[in-house]
Short mmCIF file of C-alpha atoms in Angstrom, two decimals:
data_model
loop_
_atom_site.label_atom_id
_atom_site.label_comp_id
_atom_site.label_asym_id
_atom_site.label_seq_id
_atom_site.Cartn_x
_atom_site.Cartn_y
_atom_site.Cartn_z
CA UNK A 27 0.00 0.00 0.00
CA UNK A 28 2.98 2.45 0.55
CA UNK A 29 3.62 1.63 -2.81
CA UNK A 30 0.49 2.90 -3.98
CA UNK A 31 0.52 6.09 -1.92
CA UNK A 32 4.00 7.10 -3.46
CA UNK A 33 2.59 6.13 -7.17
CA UNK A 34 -0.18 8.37 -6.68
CA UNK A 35 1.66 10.88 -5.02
CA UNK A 36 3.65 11.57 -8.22
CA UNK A 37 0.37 11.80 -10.28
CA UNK A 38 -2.06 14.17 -8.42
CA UNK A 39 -0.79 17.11 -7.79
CA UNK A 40 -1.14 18.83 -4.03
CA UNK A 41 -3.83 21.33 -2.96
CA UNK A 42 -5.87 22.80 0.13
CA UNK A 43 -8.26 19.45 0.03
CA UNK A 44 -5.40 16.88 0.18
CA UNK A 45 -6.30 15.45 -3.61
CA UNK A 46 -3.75 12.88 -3.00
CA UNK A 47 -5.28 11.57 -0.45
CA UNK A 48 -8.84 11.61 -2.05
CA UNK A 49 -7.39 9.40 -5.03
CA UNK A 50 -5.86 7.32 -2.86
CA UNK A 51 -8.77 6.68 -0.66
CA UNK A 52 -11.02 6.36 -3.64
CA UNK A 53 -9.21 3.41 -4.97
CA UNK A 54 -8.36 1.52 -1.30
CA UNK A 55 -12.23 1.55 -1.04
CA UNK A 56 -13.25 0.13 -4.72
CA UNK A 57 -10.38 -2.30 -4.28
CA UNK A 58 -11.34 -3.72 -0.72
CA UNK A 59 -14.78 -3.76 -2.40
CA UNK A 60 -14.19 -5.66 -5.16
CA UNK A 61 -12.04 -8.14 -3.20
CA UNK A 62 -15.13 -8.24 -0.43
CA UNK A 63 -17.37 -9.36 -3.20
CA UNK A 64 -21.29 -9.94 -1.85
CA UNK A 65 -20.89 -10.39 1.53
CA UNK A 66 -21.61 -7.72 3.90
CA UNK A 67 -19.69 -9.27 6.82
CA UNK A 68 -16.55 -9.12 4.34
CA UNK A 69 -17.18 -5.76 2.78
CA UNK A 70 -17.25 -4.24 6.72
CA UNK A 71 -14.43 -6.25 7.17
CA UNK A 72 -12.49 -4.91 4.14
CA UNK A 73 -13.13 -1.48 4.44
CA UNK A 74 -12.85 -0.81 7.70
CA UNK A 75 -9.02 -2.61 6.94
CA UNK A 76 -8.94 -0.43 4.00
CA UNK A 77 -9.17 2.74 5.71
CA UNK A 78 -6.61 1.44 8.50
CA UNK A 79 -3.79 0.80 5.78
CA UNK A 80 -4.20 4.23 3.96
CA UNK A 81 -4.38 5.96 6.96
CA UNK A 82 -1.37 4.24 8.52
CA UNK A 83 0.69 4.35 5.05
CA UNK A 84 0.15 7.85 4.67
CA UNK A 85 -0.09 9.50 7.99
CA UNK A 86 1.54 7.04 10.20
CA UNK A 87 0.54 5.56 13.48
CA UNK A 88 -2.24 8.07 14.39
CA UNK A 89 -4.98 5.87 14.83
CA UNK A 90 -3.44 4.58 17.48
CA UNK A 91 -1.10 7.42 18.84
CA UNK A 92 -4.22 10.32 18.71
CA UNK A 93 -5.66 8.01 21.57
CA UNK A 94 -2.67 6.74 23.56
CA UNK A 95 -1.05 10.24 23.47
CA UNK A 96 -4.42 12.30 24.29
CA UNK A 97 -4.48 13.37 28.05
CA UNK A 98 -8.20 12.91 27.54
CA UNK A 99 -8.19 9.11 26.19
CA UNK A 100 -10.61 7.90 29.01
CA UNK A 101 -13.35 10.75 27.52
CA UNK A 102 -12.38 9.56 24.00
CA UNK A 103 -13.05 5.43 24.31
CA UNK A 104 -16.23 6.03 26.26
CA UNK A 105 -17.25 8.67 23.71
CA UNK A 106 -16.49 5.72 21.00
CA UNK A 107 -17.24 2.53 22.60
CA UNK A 108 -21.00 4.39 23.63
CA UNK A 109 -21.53 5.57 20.07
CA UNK A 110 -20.74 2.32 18.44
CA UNK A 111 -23.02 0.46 20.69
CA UNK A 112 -25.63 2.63 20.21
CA UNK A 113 -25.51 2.71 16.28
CA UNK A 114 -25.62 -1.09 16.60
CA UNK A 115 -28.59 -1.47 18.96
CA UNK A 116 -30.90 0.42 15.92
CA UNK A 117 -29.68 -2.84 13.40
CA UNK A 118 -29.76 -0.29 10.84
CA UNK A 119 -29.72 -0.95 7.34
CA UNK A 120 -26.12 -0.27 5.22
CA UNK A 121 -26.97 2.81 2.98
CA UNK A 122 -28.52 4.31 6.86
CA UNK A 123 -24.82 3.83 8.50
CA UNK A 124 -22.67 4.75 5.16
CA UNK A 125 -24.58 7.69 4.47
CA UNK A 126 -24.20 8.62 8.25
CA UNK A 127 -21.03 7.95 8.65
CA UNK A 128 -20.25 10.19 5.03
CA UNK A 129 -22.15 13.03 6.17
CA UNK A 130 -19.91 12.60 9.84
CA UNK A 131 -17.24 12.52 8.21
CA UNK A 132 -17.74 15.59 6.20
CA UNK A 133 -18.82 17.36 9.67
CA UNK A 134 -15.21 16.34 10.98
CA UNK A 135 -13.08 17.38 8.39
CA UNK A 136 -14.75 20.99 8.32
CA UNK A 137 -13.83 21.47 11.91
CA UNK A 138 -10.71 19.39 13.38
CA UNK A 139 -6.80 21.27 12.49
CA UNK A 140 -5.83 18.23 10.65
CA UNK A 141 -8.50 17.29 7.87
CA UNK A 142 -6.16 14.14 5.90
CA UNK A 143 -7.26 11.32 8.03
CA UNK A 144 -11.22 12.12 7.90
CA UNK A 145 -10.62 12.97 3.62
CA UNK A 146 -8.94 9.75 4.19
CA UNK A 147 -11.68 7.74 5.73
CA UNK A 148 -14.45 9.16 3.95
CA UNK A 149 -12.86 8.76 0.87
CA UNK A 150 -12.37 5.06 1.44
CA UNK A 151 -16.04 4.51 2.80
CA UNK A 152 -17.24 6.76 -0.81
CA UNK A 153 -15.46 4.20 -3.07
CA UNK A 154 -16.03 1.15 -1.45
CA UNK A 155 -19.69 2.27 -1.65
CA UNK A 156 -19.98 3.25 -4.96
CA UNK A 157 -18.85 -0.56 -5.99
CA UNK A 158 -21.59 -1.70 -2.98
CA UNK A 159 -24.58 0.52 -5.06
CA UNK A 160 -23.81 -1.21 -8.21
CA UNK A 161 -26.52 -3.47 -9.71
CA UNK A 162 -26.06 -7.31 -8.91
CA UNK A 163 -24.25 -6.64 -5.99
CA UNK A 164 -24.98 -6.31 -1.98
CA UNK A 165 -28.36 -6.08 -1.16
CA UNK A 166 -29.47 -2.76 1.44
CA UNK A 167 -30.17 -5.09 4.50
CA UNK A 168 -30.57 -4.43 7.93
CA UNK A 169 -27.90 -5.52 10.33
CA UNK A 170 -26.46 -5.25 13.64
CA UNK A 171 -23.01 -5.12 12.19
CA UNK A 172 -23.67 -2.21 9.95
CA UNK A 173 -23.48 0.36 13.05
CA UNK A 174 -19.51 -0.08 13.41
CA UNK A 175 -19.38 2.32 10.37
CA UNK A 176 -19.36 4.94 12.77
CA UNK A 177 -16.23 4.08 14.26
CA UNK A 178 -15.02 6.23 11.13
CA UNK A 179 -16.05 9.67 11.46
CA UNK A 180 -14.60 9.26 15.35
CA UNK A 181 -11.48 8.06 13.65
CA UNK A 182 -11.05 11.30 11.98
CA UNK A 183 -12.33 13.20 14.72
CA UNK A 184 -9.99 11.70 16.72
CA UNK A 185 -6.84 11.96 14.66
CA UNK A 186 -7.91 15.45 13.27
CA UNK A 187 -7.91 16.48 16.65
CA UNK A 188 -4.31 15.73 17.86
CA UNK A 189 -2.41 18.46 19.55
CA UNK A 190 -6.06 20.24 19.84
CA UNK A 191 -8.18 18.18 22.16
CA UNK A 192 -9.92 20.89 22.31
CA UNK A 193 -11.38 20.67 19.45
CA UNK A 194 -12.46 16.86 19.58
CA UNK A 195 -16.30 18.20 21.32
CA UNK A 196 -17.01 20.47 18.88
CA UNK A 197 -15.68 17.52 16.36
CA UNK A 198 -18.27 14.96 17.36
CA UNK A 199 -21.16 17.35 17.63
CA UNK A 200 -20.59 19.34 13.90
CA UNK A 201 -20.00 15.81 12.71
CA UNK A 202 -23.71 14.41 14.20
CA UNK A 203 -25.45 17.66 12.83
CA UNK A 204 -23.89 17.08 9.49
CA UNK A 205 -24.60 12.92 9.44
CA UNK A 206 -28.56 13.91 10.22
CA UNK A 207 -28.71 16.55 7.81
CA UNK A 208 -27.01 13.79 4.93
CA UNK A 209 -29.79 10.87 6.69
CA UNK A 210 -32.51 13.64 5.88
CA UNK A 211 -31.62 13.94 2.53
CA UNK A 212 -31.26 10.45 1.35
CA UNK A 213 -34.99 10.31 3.01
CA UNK A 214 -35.95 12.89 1.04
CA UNK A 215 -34.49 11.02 -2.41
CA UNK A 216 -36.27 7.91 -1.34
CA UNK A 217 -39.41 9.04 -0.68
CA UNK A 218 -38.97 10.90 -4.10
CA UNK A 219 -38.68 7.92 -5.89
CA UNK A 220 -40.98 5.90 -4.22
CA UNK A 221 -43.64 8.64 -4.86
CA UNK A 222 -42.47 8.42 -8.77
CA UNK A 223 -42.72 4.60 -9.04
CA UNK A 224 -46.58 4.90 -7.39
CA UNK A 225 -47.30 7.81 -9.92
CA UNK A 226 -46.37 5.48 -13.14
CA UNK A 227 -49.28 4.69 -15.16
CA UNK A 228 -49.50 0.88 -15.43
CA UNK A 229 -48.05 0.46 -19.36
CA UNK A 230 -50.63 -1.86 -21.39
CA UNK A 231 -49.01 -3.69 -24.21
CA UNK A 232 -49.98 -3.24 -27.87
CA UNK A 233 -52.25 -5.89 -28.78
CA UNK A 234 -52.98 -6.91 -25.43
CA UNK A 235 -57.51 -6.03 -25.87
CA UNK A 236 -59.11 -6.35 -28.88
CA UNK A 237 -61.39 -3.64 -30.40
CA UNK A 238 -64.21 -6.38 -31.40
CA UNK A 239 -66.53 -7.40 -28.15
CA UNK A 240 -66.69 -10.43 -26.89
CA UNK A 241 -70.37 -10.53 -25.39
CA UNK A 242 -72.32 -13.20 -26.67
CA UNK A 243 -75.27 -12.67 -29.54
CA UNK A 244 -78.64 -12.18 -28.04
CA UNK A 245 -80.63 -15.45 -29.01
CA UNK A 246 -84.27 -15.03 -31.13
CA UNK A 247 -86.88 -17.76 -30.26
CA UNK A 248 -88.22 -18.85 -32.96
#
């Protein structure tokens, strides 16, 4: 994977939004798709690796270090260990928990100092959904397993946030506004489209009545 990152490093060039990073994360997440196949226990499984190699290969051991080294770590694994169990008690279905987790995500990286690991992580979780939405593949189920999605917008709040704990509350509560306002929206989309499919006029194929009656001839008695 460090491979990968230095490949694509030479290609896209370097801005304000980290489009390095965006590539990278793009492909990680079609890739650990694609390899997941139609199994939603192995696409969880492969994406949330996914996101912990490209984070890791390009920003090193923060994961890890923006808990160990925080003075408030206790605050931070209750914070994460309540939300996850939470979002798993609802068994909610996958395009409920990706598009919360995206619109987290997108929360987080407007507010914490450091905004590569949530570009990372929502970057990763946008490609390896893309693959998911295509037709043939995973079906939109419900599932108690779906809910550990949200471990990724508290990854990037939590390595966004190091050297600036301060920032990690404001973090988590930009990042639930934004996931609700990105849950109220997909609503919105499928209730449009459920409205449309109940509006279309039933199509009657050509041929299908025929213009002479059928009702029998009266009878004449003779």
């Amino acid at each position: 994977m460090s491979a990968v990152v230095v490949a694509v490093a030479g290609i896209v060039p370097e801005g304000p939004l980290h489009p390095k990073l965006f590539v990278i994360g793009i492909v990680a997440g079609v890739a650990a798709a694609v390899v997941a196949g139609r199994s939603n226990g192995r696409w969880l499984v492969s994406t949330l690796g996914a996101v912990g190699v490209v984070v890791t290969a390009a920003q090193g051991d923060v994961l890890v270090g923006g808990v160990v080294d925080r003075t408030d770590r206790g605050f931070v694994v209750a914070v994460t260990l309540a939300v996850i169990v939470a979002a798993m008690a609802t068994r909610p279905r996958w395009s409920t928990a990706a598009i919360s987790a995206l619109g987290a995500c997108a929360g987080v990286w407007a507010i914490v100092p450091d905004t590569e690991v949530p570009l990372l992580v929502a970057a990763t979780l946008a490609g390896a959904s893309v693959v998911r939405c295509l037709p043939g593949w995973l079906p939109d189920r419900r599932s108690l397993a779906n809910g550990v999605l949200v471990v990724l917008p508290l990854a990037g709040a939590v390595a966004g946030s190091i050297g600036r704990p301060s920032r990690y509350g404001p973090a988590l509560a930009v990042g639930a506004l934004t996931a609700l306002l990105a849950l109220s929206a997909w609503g919105l989309l499928v209730l449009s489209r459920r409205r449309q499919r109940a509006g279309t006029p039933t199509t009657v194929a050509p041929g299908s009545t025929s213009s002479m009656t059928t009702a029998p001839a009266p009878t004449t008695a003779f």
